[in-house]
Amino acid sequence: MAFTIKINGAAHSVDVDGDTPLLWVLRDVLGMTGTKFGCGMALCGACTVHVDGNPTRSCITPIDSIGASEITTIEAIGTTPAGAKIQKAWLDREVVQCGYCQSGQIMSASALLASNPRPTDADIDDAMSGNICRCGTYGRIREAIKQAAQSSTQGG
Ligand code: FES
Ligand code: FES
């Protein structure tokens, strides 16, 4: 079945079964491999994208549920104000270890900052608790989110 979905501001037409997960469409059909497959069961957060700005596990999101919603992936998150601040803070704090979980981490953190420019520790824990990092980068992730939030409140 043919679907036209909007990803990072561009329309893409794909011909797949309606229950095909968005993650499969991104990676295998469209070749956008920045979004990662971890568990396939909404347990790890590696596959997180934004659907209309909301962090969403693409591994359990069927393509026929997308409709006219706008999808943003890691490939374009740096073009959003919150995403740009998060990416800069990630580099400044050298958050990444192996990197596998990090696109999902950045997508969740960017959604948090976009909706809540001054997150508390509890807000950060709440927003990031579904993103698992086997390398244990949680401390640096928290510091990077705080740095990005500070640059937001300073307008920088
Ligand atoms: S791959 Fe989607 S949450 Fe793990
Ligand atoms: S950086 Fe290796 S799993 Fe998170």
mmCIF file of C-alpha atoms and ligand atoms in Angstrom:
data_model
loop_
_atom_site.group_PDB
_atom_site.id
_atom_site.type_symbol
_atom_site.label_atom_id
_atom_site.label_comp_id
_atom_site.label_asym_id
_atom_site.label_seq_id
_atom_site.Cartn_x
_atom_site.Cartn_y
_atom_site.Cartn_z
ATOM 1 C CA MET A 1 0.000 0.000 0.000
ATOM 2 C CA ALA A 2 1.264 3.479 -0.812
ATOM 3 C CA PHE A 3 1.806 6.062 1.904
ATOM 4 C CA THR A 4 3.143 9.569 1.682
ATOM 5 C CA ILE A 5 4.780 10.693 4.901
ATOM 6 C CA LYS A 6 6.468 13.947 5.784
ATOM 7 C CA ILE A 7 9.969 13.531 7.219
ATOM 8 C CA ASN A 8 12.259 16.426 8.068
ATOM 9 C CA GLY A 9 10.146 18.754 5.942
ATOM 10 C CA ALA A 10 10.097 16.601 2.808
ATOM 11 C CA ALA A 11 7.359 14.293 1.521
ATOM 12 C CA HIS A 12 8.353 10.670 0.920
ATOM 13 C CA SER A 13 6.209 8.095 -0.849
ATOM 14 C CA VAL A 14 6.658 4.487 0.226
ATOM 15 C CA ASP A 15 4.899 1.271 -0.721
ATOM 16 C CA VAL A 16 4.721 -0.993 2.334
ATOM 17 C CA ASP A 17 2.170 -2.880 4.431
ATOM 18 C CA GLY A 18 0.242 -0.571 6.750
ATOM 19 C CA ASP A 19 1.493 -2.309 9.873
ATOM 20 C CA THR A 20 5.146 -1.793 8.926
ATOM 21 C CA PRO A 21 6.889 0.022 11.791
ATOM 22 C CA LEU A 22 8.069 3.534 11.019
ATOM 23 C CA LEU A 23 11.595 2.481 12.059
ATOM 24 C CA TRP A 24 11.724 -0.080 9.239
ATOM 25 C CA VAL A 25 10.516 2.494 6.735
ATOM 26 C CA LEU A 26 13.135 5.000 7.842
ATOM 27 C CA ARG A 27 16.056 2.603 7.865
ATOM 28 C CA ASP A 28 15.311 -0.058 5.265
ATOM 29 C CA VAL A 29 13.128 1.753 2.754
ATOM 30 C CA LEU A 30 14.463 5.302 2.916
ATOM 31 C CA GLY A 31 18.036 4.572 4.023
ATOM 32 C CA MET A 32 17.892 6.985 6.961
ATOM 33 C CA THR A 33 20.008 4.932 9.326
ATOM 34 C CA GLY A 34 20.639 7.539 12.021
ATOM 35 C CA THR A 35 17.657 6.173 13.948
ATOM 36 C CA LYS A 36 18.701 2.919 15.618
ATOM 37 C CA PHE A 37 17.077 -0.453 16.231
ATOM 38 C CA GLY A 38 17.627 -1.689 19.755
ATOM 39 C CA CYS A 39 14.877 -3.834 21.252
ATOM 40 C CA GLY A 40 11.968 -3.468 18.852
ATOM 41 C CA MET A 41 9.587 -3.474 21.816
ATOM 42 C CA ALA A 42 9.523 0.140 23.080
ATOM 43 C CA LEU A 43 11.898 -0.732 25.918
ATOM 44 C CA CYS A 44 15.187 1.004 25.071
ATOM 45 C CA GLY A 45 14.506 4.307 23.285
ATOM 46 C CA ALA A 46 17.161 3.841 20.579
ATOM 47 C CA CYS A 47 14.542 4.319 17.855
ATOM 48 C CA THR A 48 13.103 7.588 19.161
ATOM 49 C CA VAL A 49 11.931 10.138 16.591
ATOM 50 C CA HIS A 50 9.561 13.081 16.905
ATOM 51 C CA VAL A 51 6.007 12.842 15.611
ATOM 52 C CA ASP A 52 4.572 16.341 15.657
ATOM 53 C CA GLY A 53 7.282 17.210 18.164
ATOM 54 C CA ASN A 54 6.478 14.369 20.546
ATOM 55 C CA PRO A 55 9.175 11.772 21.272
ATOM 56 C CA THR A 56 7.897 8.530 19.793
ATOM 57 C CA ARG A 57 9.248 4.961 19.648
ATOM 58 C CA SER A 58 9.351 4.344 15.921
ATOM 59 C CA CYS A 59 9.803 0.576 16.394
ATOM 60 C CA ILE A 60 6.187 0.202 17.533
ATOM 61 C CA THR A 61 4.622 2.971 15.446
ATOM 62 C CA PRO A 62 2.911 1.529 12.356
ATOM 63 C CA ILE A 63 3.220 3.562 9.216
ATOM 64 C CA ASP A 64 -0.561 3.720 8.793
ATOM 65 C CA SER A 65 -0.860 5.646 12.065
ATOM 66 C CA ILE A 66 1.251 8.565 10.844
ATOM 67 C CA GLY A 67 -1.219 10.279 8.521
ATOM 68 C CA ALA A 68 -0.316 13.936 7.982
ATOM 69 C CA SER A 69 1.901 14.172 11.058
ATOM 70 C CA GLU A 70 5.361 15.697 10.746
ATOM 71 C CA ILE A 71 8.232 13.362 11.546
ATOM 72 C CA THR A 72 11.613 14.660 12.634
ATOM 73 C CA THR A 73 14.616 12.354 12.860
ATOM 74 C CA ILE A 74 18.153 12.680 14.173
ATOM 75 C CA GLU A 75 19.276 13.688 10.666
ATOM 76 C CA ALA A 76 17.433 17.023 11.032
ATOM 77 C CA ILE A 77 17.151 17.643 14.761
ATOM 78 C CA GLY A 78 20.063 20.086 14.575
ATOM 79 C CA THR A 79 17.908 22.410 12.466
ATOM 80 C CA THR A 80 15.507 22.957 15.389
ATOM 81 C CA PRO A 81 16.426 25.510 18.087
ATOM 82 C CA ALA A 82 16.278 22.990 20.935
ATOM 83 C CA GLY A 83 18.021 20.293 18.909
ATOM 84 C CA ALA A 84 20.895 22.608 18.001
ATOM 85 C CA LYS A 85 21.449 23.495 21.666
ATOM 86 C CA ILE A 86 21.310 19.854 22.692
ATOM 87 C CA GLN A 87 23.786 18.775 20.005
ATOM 88 C CA LYS A 88 26.229 21.530 20.991
ATOM 89 C CA ALA A 89 25.991 20.566 24.652
ATOM 90 C CA TRP A 90 26.502 16.877 23.727
ATOM 91 C CA LEU A 91 29.745 17.803 21.977
ATOM 92 C CA ASP A 92 30.909 20.192 24.707
ATOM 93 C CA ARG A 93 30.327 17.566 27.409
ATOM 94 C CA GLU A 94 31.653 14.681 25.293
ATOM 95 C CA VAL A 95 28.572 12.672 26.182
ATOM 96 C CA VAL A 96 28.966 9.868 23.652
ATOM 97 C CA GLN A 97 30.724 6.592 24.385
ATOM 98 C CA CYS A 98 29.899 3.830 21.879
ATOM 99 C CA GLY A 99 27.142 6.039 20.464
ATOM 100 C CA TYR A 100 24.500 3.428 19.768
ATOM 101 C CA CYS A 101 21.845 4.862 22.055
ATOM 102 C CA GLN A 102 22.697 8.478 21.413
ATOM 103 C CA SER A 103 20.383 9.411 18.577
ATOM 104 C CA GLY A 104 17.491 8.322 20.742
ATOM 105 C CA GLN A 105 18.913 10.177 23.728
ATOM 106 C CA ILE A 106 19.287 13.382 21.698
ATOM 107 C CA MET A 107 15.745 13.092 20.336
ATOM 108 C CA SER A 108 14.267 12.673 23.816
ATOM 109 C CA ALA A 109 16.402 15.472 25.252
ATOM 110 C CA SER A 110 15.499 17.826 22.395
ATOM 111 C CA ALA A 111 11.784 17.173 22.870
ATOM 112 C CA LEU A 112 12.183 17.866 26.585
ATOM 113 C CA LEU A 113 13.995 21.151 26.026
ATOM 114 C CA ALA A 114 11.521 22.277 23.351
ATOM 115 C CA SER A 115 8.581 21.750 25.691
ATOM 116 C CA ASN A 116 10.303 22.724 28.941
ATOM 117 C CA PRO A 117 13.201 25.215 28.613
ATOM 118 C CA ARG A 118 14.040 24.950 32.336
ATOM 119 C CA PRO A 119 13.729 21.300 33.300
ATOM 120 C CA THR A 120 14.352 20.269 36.897
ATOM 121 C CA ASP A 121 16.336 17.149 37.725
ATOM 122 C CA ALA A 122 13.018 15.353 38.165
ATOM 123 C CA ASP A 123 11.830 16.573 34.765
ATOM 124 C CA ILE A 124 15.059 15.294 33.180
ATOM 125 C CA ASP A 125 14.756 11.932 34.909
ATOM 126 C CA ASP A 126 11.151 11.640 33.836
ATOM 127 C CA ALA A 127 11.813 12.557 30.210
ATOM 128 C CA MET A 128 14.935 10.412 29.832
ATOM 129 C CA SER A 129 14.006 7.340 31.878
ATOM 130 C CA GLY A 130 12.938 5.359 28.794
ATOM 131 C CA ASN A 131 16.279 5.797 27.029
ATOM 132 C CA ILE A 132 18.715 3.090 28.041
ATOM 133 C CA CYS A 133 22.494 3.500 27.719
ATOM 134 C CA ARG A 134 24.578 0.379 28.163
ATOM 135 C CA CYS A 135 27.702 2.539 28.429
ATOM 136 C CA GLY A 136 26.283 4.419 31.407
ATOM 137 C CA THR A 137 26.552 7.946 30.037
ATOM 138 C CA TYR A 138 23.615 9.102 32.173
ATOM 139 C CA GLY A 139 25.619 11.585 34.237
ATOM 140 C CA ARG A 140 26.988 13.370 31.183
ATOM 141 C CA ILE A 141 23.559 13.342 29.550
ATOM 142 C CA ARG A 142 22.084 15.127 32.532
ATOM 143 C CA GLU A 143 24.876 17.703 32.585
ATOM 144 C CA ALA A 144 24.516 18.320 28.847
ATOM 145 C CA ILE A 145 20.761 18.866 29.170
ATOM 146 C CA LYS A 146 21.413 21.343 31.968
ATOM 147 C CA GLN A 147 23.985 23.171 29.859
ATOM 148 C CA ALA A 148 21.567 23.350 26.926
ATOM 149 C CA ALA A 149 18.818 24.629 29.218
ATOM 150 C CA GLN A 150 21.135 27.277 30.585
ATOM 151 C CA SER A 151 22.014 28.442 27.091
ATOM 152 C CA SER A 152 18.263 28.591 26.351
ATOM 153 C CA THR A 153 17.517 30.804 29.325
ATOM 154 C CA GLN A 154 20.452 33.016 28.358
ATOM 155 C CA GLY A 155 19.092 33.209 24.836
ATOM 156 C CA GLY A 156 22.335 31.765 23.495
HETATM 157 S S1 FES B 1 14.137 -0.159 19.364
HETATM 158 FE FE1 FES B 1 12.386 1.016 19.800
HETATM 159 S S2 FES B 1 12.417 1.277 21.955
HETATM 160 FE FE2 FES B 1 14.053 -0.121 21.552
HETATM 161 S S1 FES B 2 26.791 5.428 24.480
HETATM 162 FE FE1 FES B 2 26.934 3.259 24.296
HETATM 163 S S2 FES B 2 24.898 2.575 24.685
HETATM 164 FE FE2 FES B 2 24.836 4.672 25.162
#
